[in-house]
PDB file of C-alpha atoms in Angstrom:
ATOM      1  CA  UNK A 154      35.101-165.374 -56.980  1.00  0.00           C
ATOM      2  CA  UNK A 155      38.359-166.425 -55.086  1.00  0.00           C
ATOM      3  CA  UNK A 156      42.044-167.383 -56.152  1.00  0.00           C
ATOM      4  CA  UNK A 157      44.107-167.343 -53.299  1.00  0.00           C
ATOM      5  CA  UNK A 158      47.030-169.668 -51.470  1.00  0.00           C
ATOM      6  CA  UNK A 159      45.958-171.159 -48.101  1.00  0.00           C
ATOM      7  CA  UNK A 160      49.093-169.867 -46.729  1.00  0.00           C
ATOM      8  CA  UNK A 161      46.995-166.327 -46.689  1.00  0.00           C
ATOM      9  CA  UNK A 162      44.095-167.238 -44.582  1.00  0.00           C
ATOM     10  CA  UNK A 163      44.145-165.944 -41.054  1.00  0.00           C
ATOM     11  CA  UNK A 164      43.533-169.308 -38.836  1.00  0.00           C
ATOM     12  CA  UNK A 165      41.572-169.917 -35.195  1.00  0.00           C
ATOM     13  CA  UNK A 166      43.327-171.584 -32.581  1.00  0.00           C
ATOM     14  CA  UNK A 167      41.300-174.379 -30.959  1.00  0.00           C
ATOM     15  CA  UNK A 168      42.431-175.361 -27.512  1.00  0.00           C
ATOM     16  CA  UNK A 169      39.920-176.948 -24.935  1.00  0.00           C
ATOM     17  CA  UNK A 170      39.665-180.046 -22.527  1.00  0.00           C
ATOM     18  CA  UNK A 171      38.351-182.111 -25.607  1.00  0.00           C
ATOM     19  CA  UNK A 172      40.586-180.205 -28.299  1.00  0.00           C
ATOM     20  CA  UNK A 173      44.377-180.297 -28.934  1.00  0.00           C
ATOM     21  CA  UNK A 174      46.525-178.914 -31.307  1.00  0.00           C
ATOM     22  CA  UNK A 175      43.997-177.648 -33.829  1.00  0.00           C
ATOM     23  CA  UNK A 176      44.452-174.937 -36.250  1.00  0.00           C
ATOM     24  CA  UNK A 177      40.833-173.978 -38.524  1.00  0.00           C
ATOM     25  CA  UNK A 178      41.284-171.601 -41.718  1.00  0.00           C
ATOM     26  CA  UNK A 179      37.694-170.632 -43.476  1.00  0.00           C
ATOM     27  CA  UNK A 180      38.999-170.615 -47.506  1.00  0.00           C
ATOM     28  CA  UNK A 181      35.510-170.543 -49.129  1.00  0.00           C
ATOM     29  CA  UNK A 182      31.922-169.257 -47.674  1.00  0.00           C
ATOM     30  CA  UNK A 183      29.238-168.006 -48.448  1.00  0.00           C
ATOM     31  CA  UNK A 184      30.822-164.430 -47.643  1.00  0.00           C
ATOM     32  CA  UNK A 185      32.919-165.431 -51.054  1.00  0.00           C
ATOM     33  CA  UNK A 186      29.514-166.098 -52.974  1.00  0.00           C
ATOM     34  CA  UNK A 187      29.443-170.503 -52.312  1.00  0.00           C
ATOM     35  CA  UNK A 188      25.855-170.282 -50.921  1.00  0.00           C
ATOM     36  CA  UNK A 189      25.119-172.570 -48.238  1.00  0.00           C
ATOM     37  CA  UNK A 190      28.503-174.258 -48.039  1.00  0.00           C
ATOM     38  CA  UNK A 191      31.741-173.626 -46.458  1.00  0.00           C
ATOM     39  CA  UNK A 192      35.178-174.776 -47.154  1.00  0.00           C
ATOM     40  CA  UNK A 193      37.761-175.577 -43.962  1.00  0.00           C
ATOM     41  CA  UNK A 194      41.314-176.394 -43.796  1.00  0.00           C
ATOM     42  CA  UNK A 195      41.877-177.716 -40.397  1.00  0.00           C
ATOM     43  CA  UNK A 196      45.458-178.177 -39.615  1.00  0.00           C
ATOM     44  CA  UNK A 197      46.328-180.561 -36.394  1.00  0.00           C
ATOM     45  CA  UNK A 198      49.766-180.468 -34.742  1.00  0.00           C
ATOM     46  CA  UNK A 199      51.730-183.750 -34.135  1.00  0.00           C
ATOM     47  CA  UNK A 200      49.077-185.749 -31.124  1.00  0.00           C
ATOM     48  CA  UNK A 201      46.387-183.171 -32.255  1.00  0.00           C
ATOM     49  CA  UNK A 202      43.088-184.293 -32.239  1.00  0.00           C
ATOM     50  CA  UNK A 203      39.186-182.851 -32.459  1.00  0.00           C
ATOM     51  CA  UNK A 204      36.697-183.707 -30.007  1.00  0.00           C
ATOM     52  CA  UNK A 205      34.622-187.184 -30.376  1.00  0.00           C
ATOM     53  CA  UNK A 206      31.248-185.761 -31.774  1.00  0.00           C
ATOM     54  CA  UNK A 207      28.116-186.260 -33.947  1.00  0.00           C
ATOM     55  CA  UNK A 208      26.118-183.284 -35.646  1.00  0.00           C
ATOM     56  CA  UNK A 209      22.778-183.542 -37.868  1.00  0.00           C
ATOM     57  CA  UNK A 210      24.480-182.627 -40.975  1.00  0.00           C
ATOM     58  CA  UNK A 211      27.007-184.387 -43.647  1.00  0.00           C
ATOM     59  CA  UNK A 212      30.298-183.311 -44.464  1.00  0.00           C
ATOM     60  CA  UNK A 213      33.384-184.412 -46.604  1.00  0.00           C
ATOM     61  CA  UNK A 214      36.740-184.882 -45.592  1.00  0.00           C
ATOM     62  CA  UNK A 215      39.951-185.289 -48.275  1.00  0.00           C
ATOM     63  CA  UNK A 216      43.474-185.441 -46.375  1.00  0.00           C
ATOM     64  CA  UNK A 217      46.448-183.120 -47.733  1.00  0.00           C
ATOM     65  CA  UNK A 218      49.348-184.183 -45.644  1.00  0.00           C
ATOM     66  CA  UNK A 219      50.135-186.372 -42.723  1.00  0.00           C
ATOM     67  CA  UNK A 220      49.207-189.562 -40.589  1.00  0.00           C
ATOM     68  CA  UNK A 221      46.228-190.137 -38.579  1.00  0.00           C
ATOM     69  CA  UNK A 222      42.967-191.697 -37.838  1.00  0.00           C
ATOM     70  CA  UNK A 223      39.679-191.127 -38.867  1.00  0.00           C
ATOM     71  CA  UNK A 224      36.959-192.684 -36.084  1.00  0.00           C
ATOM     72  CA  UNK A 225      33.536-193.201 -37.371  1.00  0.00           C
ATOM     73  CA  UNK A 226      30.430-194.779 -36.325  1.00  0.00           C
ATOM     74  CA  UNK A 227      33.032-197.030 -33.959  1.00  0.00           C
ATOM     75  CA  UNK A 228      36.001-198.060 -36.397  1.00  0.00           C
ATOM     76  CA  UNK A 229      39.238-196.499 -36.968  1.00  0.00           C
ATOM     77  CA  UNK A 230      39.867-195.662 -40.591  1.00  0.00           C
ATOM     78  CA  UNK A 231      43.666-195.268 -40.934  1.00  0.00           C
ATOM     79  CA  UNK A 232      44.315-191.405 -43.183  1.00  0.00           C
ATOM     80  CA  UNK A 233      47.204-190.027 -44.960  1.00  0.00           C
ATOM     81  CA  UNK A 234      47.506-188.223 -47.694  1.00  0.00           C
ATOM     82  CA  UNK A 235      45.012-188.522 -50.529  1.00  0.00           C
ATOM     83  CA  UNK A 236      42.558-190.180 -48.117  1.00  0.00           C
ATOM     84  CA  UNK A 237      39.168-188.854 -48.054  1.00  0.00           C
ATOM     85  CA  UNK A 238      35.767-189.589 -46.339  1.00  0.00           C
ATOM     86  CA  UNK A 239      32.303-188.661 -46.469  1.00  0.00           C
ATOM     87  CA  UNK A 240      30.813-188.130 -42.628  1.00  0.00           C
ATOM     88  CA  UNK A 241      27.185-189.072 -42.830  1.00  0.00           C
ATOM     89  CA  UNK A 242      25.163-186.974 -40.273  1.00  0.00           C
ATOM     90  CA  UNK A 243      24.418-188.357 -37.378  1.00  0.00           C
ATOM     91  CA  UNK A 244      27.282-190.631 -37.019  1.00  0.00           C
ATOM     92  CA  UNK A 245      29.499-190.085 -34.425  1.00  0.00           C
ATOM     93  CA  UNK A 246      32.895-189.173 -35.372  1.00  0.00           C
ATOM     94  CA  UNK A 247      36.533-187.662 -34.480  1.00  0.00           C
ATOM     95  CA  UNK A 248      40.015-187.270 -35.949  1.00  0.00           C
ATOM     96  CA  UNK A 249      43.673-187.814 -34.761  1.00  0.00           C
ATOM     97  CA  UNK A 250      47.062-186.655 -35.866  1.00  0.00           C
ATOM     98  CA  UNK A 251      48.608-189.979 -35.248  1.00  0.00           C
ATOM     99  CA  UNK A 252      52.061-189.171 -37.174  1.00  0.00           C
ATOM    100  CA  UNK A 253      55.472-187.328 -36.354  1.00  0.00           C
ATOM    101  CA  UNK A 254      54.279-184.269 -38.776  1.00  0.00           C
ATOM    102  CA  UNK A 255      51.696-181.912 -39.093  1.00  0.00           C
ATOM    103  CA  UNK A 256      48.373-183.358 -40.746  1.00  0.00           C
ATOM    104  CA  UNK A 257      45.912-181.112 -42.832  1.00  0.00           C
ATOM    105  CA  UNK A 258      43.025-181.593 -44.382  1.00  0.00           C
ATOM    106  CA  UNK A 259      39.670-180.335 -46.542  1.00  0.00           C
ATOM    107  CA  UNK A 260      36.235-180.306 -44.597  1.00  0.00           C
ATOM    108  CA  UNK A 261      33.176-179.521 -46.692  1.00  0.00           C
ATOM    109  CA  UNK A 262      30.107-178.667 -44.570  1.00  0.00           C
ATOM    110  CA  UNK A 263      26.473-176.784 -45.370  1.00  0.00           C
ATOM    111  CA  UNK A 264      26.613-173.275 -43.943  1.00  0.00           C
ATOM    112  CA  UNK A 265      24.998-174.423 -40.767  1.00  0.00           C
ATOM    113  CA  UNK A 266      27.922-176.948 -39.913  1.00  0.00           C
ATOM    114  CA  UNK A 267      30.477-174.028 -39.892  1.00  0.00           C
ATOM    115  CA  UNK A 268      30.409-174.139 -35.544  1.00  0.00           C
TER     116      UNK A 268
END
């Protein structure tokens, strides 16, 4: 069991060639007893963006703040705010911070998709 504020959780800095401006925080795992899932906050500066990829499993996306695009299976799904998605596996995908803020949001993945 877990009650916390997401203002607590100790992020990762991601930072490569096909990464920018990406800030991950684990809130719920299977380390707090949610076996086989895992619940991310990724936070992505202002032009931040995560890598154009595809994976074998599903996972759910619902946006807490900001402006940006979703790109899946080749169309751009405009996100703000109370948007949310569900990623098929398989399908490729990737995310931009297309606003003048910070943009959050929720990503719910099986254990295995916590890479």
């Amino acid at each position: 069991m877990i009650v916390s504020h997401i203002s607590k959780v100790e992020g990762v800095r991601i930072e490569t060639d096909q990464i920018k401006g990406v800030n991950k925080k684990v809130a719920v795992s299977p380390k707090e007893g949610w076996d086989g899932y895992v619940m991310r906050v990724f936070e992505l500066d202002q032009g931040g963006y995560s890598p154009e990829h595809t994976h074998s499993w599903p996972h759910i996306m619902f946006f807490l703040e900001g402006n940006g695009v979703l790109h899946l299976d080749g169309k751009d799904y405009p996100v703000e705010k109370g948007s949310f998605a569900f990623v098929p596996g398989g399908k490729i995908h990737t995310v931009k911070n297309t606003g003048t803020d910070k943009m959050s949001f929720i990503c719910i993945v099986p254990e295995e998709g916590d890479v």
